[in-house]
């Protein structure tokens, strides 16, 4: 096994009980969001270029959004994205737990980019939306794909038109 170096940080939270449980036990429905924040702060040194997070509502209703994402650049990106999520929660006009960023699955990513392009378009998690619920994908990773040109050529030959030339985005498109 390789020795860990300064590479991207990845975090995942999966709540196994309904949000009502966390509200009753801990006094907040933001339990998962707050735990993700703590995990990402603990590994802040793993990526100071940018940060991103996503939230999925497992039982979202048809006609309602069920995947939420926030991304930011710079060393203060963690605080920025969580402040935006908490502001959306606080200012939402939704009822009950149908509020943005209150869900059961949370994914976080801290970007450290020794190679490749920079900018908000390249900050994980990447999101691929589809009208079929089971075909929506959210992905973040800590890897470099060595055959990216080959996979990109395969996708474009099959008729796809990827919008971003990035290994994680190309992998997301290939899976989707």
GROMACS .gro file of C-alpha atoms in nm:
model
  176
    1UNK     CA    1   0.000   0.000   0.000
    2UNK     CA    2   0.119   0.348  -0.085
    3UNK     CA    3   0.199   0.598   0.184
    4UNK     CA    4  -0.065   0.873   0.212
    5UNK     CA    5   0.054   1.212   0.090
    6UNK     CA    6  -0.120   1.544   0.047
    7UNK     CA    7  -0.408   1.445  -0.174
    8UNK     CA    8  -0.777   1.530  -0.182
    9UNK     CA    9  -0.999   1.462   0.116
   10UNK     CA   10  -1.325   1.271   0.081
   11UNK     CA   11  -1.602   1.237   0.342
   12UNK     CA   12  -1.935   1.052   0.346
   13UNK     CA   13  -2.221   1.050   0.598
   14UNK     CA   14  -2.516   0.811   0.566
   15UNK     CA   15  -2.792   0.862   0.821
   16UNK     CA   16  -2.972   0.535   0.887
   17UNK     CA   17  -3.272   0.679   1.071
   18UNK     CA   18  -3.535   0.936   0.972
   19UNK     CA   19  -3.453   1.303   1.027
   20UNK     CA   20  -3.717   1.319   1.302
   21UNK     CA   21  -3.497   1.088   1.511
   22UNK     CA   22  -3.200   1.327   1.496
   23UNK     CA   23  -3.422   1.627   1.565
   24UNK     CA   24  -3.560   1.459   1.876
   25UNK     CA   25  -3.231   1.312   2.004
   26UNK     CA   26  -2.988   1.595   1.919
   27UNK     CA   27  -3.223   1.892   1.885
   28UNK     CA   28  -3.150   1.951   1.517
   29UNK     CA   29  -3.240   1.802   1.181
   30UNK     CA   30  -2.899   1.930   1.061
   31UNK     CA   31  -2.717   1.647   1.242
   32UNK     CA   32  -2.577   1.490   0.921
   33UNK     CA   33  -2.480   1.825   0.771
   34UNK     CA   34  -2.303   1.925   1.091
   35UNK     CA   35  -2.115   1.592   1.109
   36UNK     CA   36  -2.001   1.635   0.749
   37UNK     CA   37  -1.870   1.982   0.837
   38UNK     CA   38  -1.668   1.837   1.126
   39UNK     CA   39  -1.523   1.560   0.908
   40UNK     CA   40  -1.421   1.808   0.640
   41UNK     CA   41  -1.267   2.049   0.892
   42UNK     CA   42  -1.062   1.763   1.040
   43UNK     CA   43  -0.907   1.698   0.699
   44UNK     CA   44  -0.883   2.061   0.586
   45UNK     CA   45  -0.510   2.017   0.519
   46UNK     CA   46  -0.601   1.756   0.252
   47UNK     CA   47  -0.731   2.023   0.015
   48UNK     CA   48  -0.714   2.398   0.051
   49UNK     CA   49  -0.779   2.481  -0.314
   50UNK     CA   50  -1.155   2.421  -0.298
   51UNK     CA   51  -1.435   2.234  -0.122
   52UNK     CA   52  -1.767   2.087  -0.226
   53UNK     CA   53  -2.054   1.902  -0.068
   54UNK     CA   54  -2.370   1.730  -0.180
   55UNK     CA   55  -2.683   1.609  -0.005
   56UNK     CA   56  -2.933   1.345  -0.119
   57UNK     CA   57  -3.286   1.300   0.015
   58UNK     CA   58  -3.362   0.928  -0.002
   59UNK     CA   59  -3.741   0.965  -0.006
   60UNK     CA   60  -3.782   1.287  -0.203
   61UNK     CA   61  -4.127   1.347  -0.350
   62UNK     CA   62  -4.185   1.363  -0.728
   63UNK     CA   63  -4.174   1.724  -0.841
   64UNK     CA   64  -3.935   1.816  -0.559
   65UNK     CA   65  -3.557   1.849  -0.577
   66UNK     CA   66  -3.375   1.567  -0.398
   67UNK     CA   67  -3.006   1.635  -0.472
   68UNK     CA   68  -2.839   1.951  -0.353
   69UNK     CA   69  -2.481   2.063  -0.415
   70UNK     CA   70  -2.264   2.353  -0.306
   71UNK     CA   71  -1.904   2.428  -0.407
   72UNK     CA   72  -1.653   2.699  -0.323
   73UNK     CA   73  -1.295   2.805  -0.396
   74UNK     CA   74  -1.011   2.901  -0.166
   75UNK     CA   75  -0.895   2.812   0.181
   76UNK     CA   76  -1.222   2.938   0.335
   77UNK     CA   77  -1.440   2.726   0.106
   78UNK     CA   78  -1.553   2.484   0.378
   79UNK     CA   79  -1.703   2.762   0.589
   80UNK     CA   80  -1.849   2.927   0.277
   81UNK     CA   81  -2.036   2.621   0.146
   82UNK     CA   82  -2.177   2.526   0.485
   83UNK     CA   83  -2.284   2.884   0.555
   84UNK     CA   84  -2.474   2.882   0.223
   85UNK     CA   85  -2.639   2.547   0.307
   86UNK     CA   86  -2.743   2.667   0.652
   87UNK     CA   87  -2.876   2.991   0.501
   88UNK     CA   88  -3.089   2.792   0.254
   89UNK     CA   89  -3.223   2.587   0.543
   90UNK     CA   90  -3.299   2.898   0.750
   91UNK     CA   91  -3.470   3.089   0.468
   92UNK     CA   92  -3.660   2.798   0.313
   93UNK     CA   93  -4.036   2.833   0.279
   94UNK     CA   94  -4.075   2.453   0.268
   95UNK     CA   95  -4.258   2.257   0.536
   96UNK     CA   96  -4.126   1.980   0.761
   97UNK     CA   97  -3.813   1.811   0.630
   98UNK     CA   98  -3.861   1.903   0.262
   99UNK     CA   99  -3.598   2.173   0.313
  100UNK     CA  100  -3.286   2.191   0.092
  101UNK     CA  101  -2.974   2.027   0.239
  102UNK     CA  102  -3.171   1.821   0.491
  103UNK     CA  103  -3.122   1.465   0.372
  104UNK     CA  104  -2.990   1.122   0.461
  105UNK     CA  105  -2.671   1.104   0.252
  106UNK     CA  106  -2.395   1.366   0.253
  107UNK     CA  107  -2.075   1.371   0.047
  108UNK     CA  108  -1.786   1.611   0.090
  109UNK     CA  109  -1.469   1.673  -0.105
  110UNK     CA  110  -1.161   1.884  -0.040
  111UNK     CA  111  -0.963   1.957  -0.355
  112UNK     CA  112  -0.587   1.940  -0.375
  113UNK     CA  113  -0.490   1.960  -0.740
  114UNK     CA  114  -0.123   1.889  -0.814
  115UNK     CA  115  -0.215   1.860  -1.184
  116UNK     CA  116  -0.509   1.952  -1.400
  117UNK     CA  117  -0.723   2.258  -1.438
  118UNK     CA  118  -0.857   2.481  -1.164
  119UNK     CA  119  -1.179   2.672  -1.115
  120UNK     CA  120  -1.527   2.611  -0.981
  121UNK     CA  121  -1.618   2.389  -1.279
  122UNK     CA  122  -1.357   2.136  -1.162
  123UNK     CA  123  -1.460   2.124  -0.796
  124UNK     CA  124  -1.613   1.797  -0.677
  125UNK     CA  125  -1.864   1.654  -0.625
  126UNK     CA  126  -1.971   1.637  -0.986
  127UNK     CA  127  -2.340   1.593  -1.049
  128UNK     CA  128  -2.519   1.427  -1.341
  129UNK     CA  129  -2.893   1.490  -1.347
  130UNK     CA  130  -3.158   1.281  -1.518
  131UNK     CA  131  -3.538   1.268  -1.512
  132UNK     CA  132  -3.516   0.906  -1.399
  133UNK     CA  133  -3.448   0.910  -1.026
  134UNK     CA  134  -3.218   0.607  -1.035
  135UNK     CA  135  -3.004   0.761  -1.311
  136UNK     CA  136  -2.892   1.066  -1.113
  137UNK     CA  137  -2.528   1.042  -1.008
  138UNK     CA  138  -2.307   1.239  -0.775
  139UNK     CA  139  -1.936   1.157  -0.766
  140UNK     CA  140  -1.618   1.278  -0.605
  141UNK     CA  141  -1.284   1.109  -0.603
  142UNK     CA  142  -0.916   1.112  -0.529
  143UNK     CA  143  -0.754   0.966  -0.837
  144UNK     CA  144  -0.595   1.038  -1.174
  145UNK     CA  145  -0.739   0.840  -1.464
  146UNK     CA  146  -0.451   0.737  -1.690
  147UNK     CA  147  -0.664   0.643  -1.994
  148UNK     CA  148  -0.880   0.957  -1.991
  149UNK     CA  149  -0.815   1.039  -2.359
  150UNK     CA  150  -0.926   0.689  -2.460
  151UNK     CA  151  -1.247   0.703  -2.254
  152UNK     CA  152  -1.320   1.057  -2.377
  153UNK     CA  153  -1.280   0.943  -2.739
  154UNK     CA  154  -1.509   0.645  -2.674
  155UNK     CA  155  -1.780   0.872  -2.528
  156UNK     CA  156  -1.767   1.124  -2.811
  157UNK     CA  157  -1.767   0.845  -3.071
  158UNK     CA  158  -2.086   0.706  -2.914
  159UNK     CA  159  -2.253   1.047  -2.955
  160UNK     CA  160  -2.204   1.202  -2.612
  161UNK     CA  161  -2.077   1.557  -2.578
  162UNK     CA  162  -1.908   1.589  -2.237
  163UNK     CA  163  -1.909   1.950  -2.119
  164UNK     CA  164  -1.595   1.927  -1.906
  165UNK     CA  165  -1.262   1.760  -1.983
  166UNK     CA  166  -1.179   1.617  -1.641
  167UNK     CA  167  -1.114   1.258  -1.535
  168UNK     CA  168  -1.386   1.254  -1.268
  169UNK     CA  169  -1.643   1.414  -1.498
  170UNK     CA  170  -1.556   1.176  -1.783
  171UNK     CA  171  -1.596   0.880  -1.544
  172UNK     CA  172  -1.932   1.019  -1.433
  173UNK     CA  173  -2.047   1.046  -1.795
  174UNK     CA  174  -1.925   0.695  -1.874
  175UNK     CA  175  -2.121   0.552  -1.578
  176UNK     CA  176  -2.430   0.758  -1.662
   0.00000   0.00000   0.00000
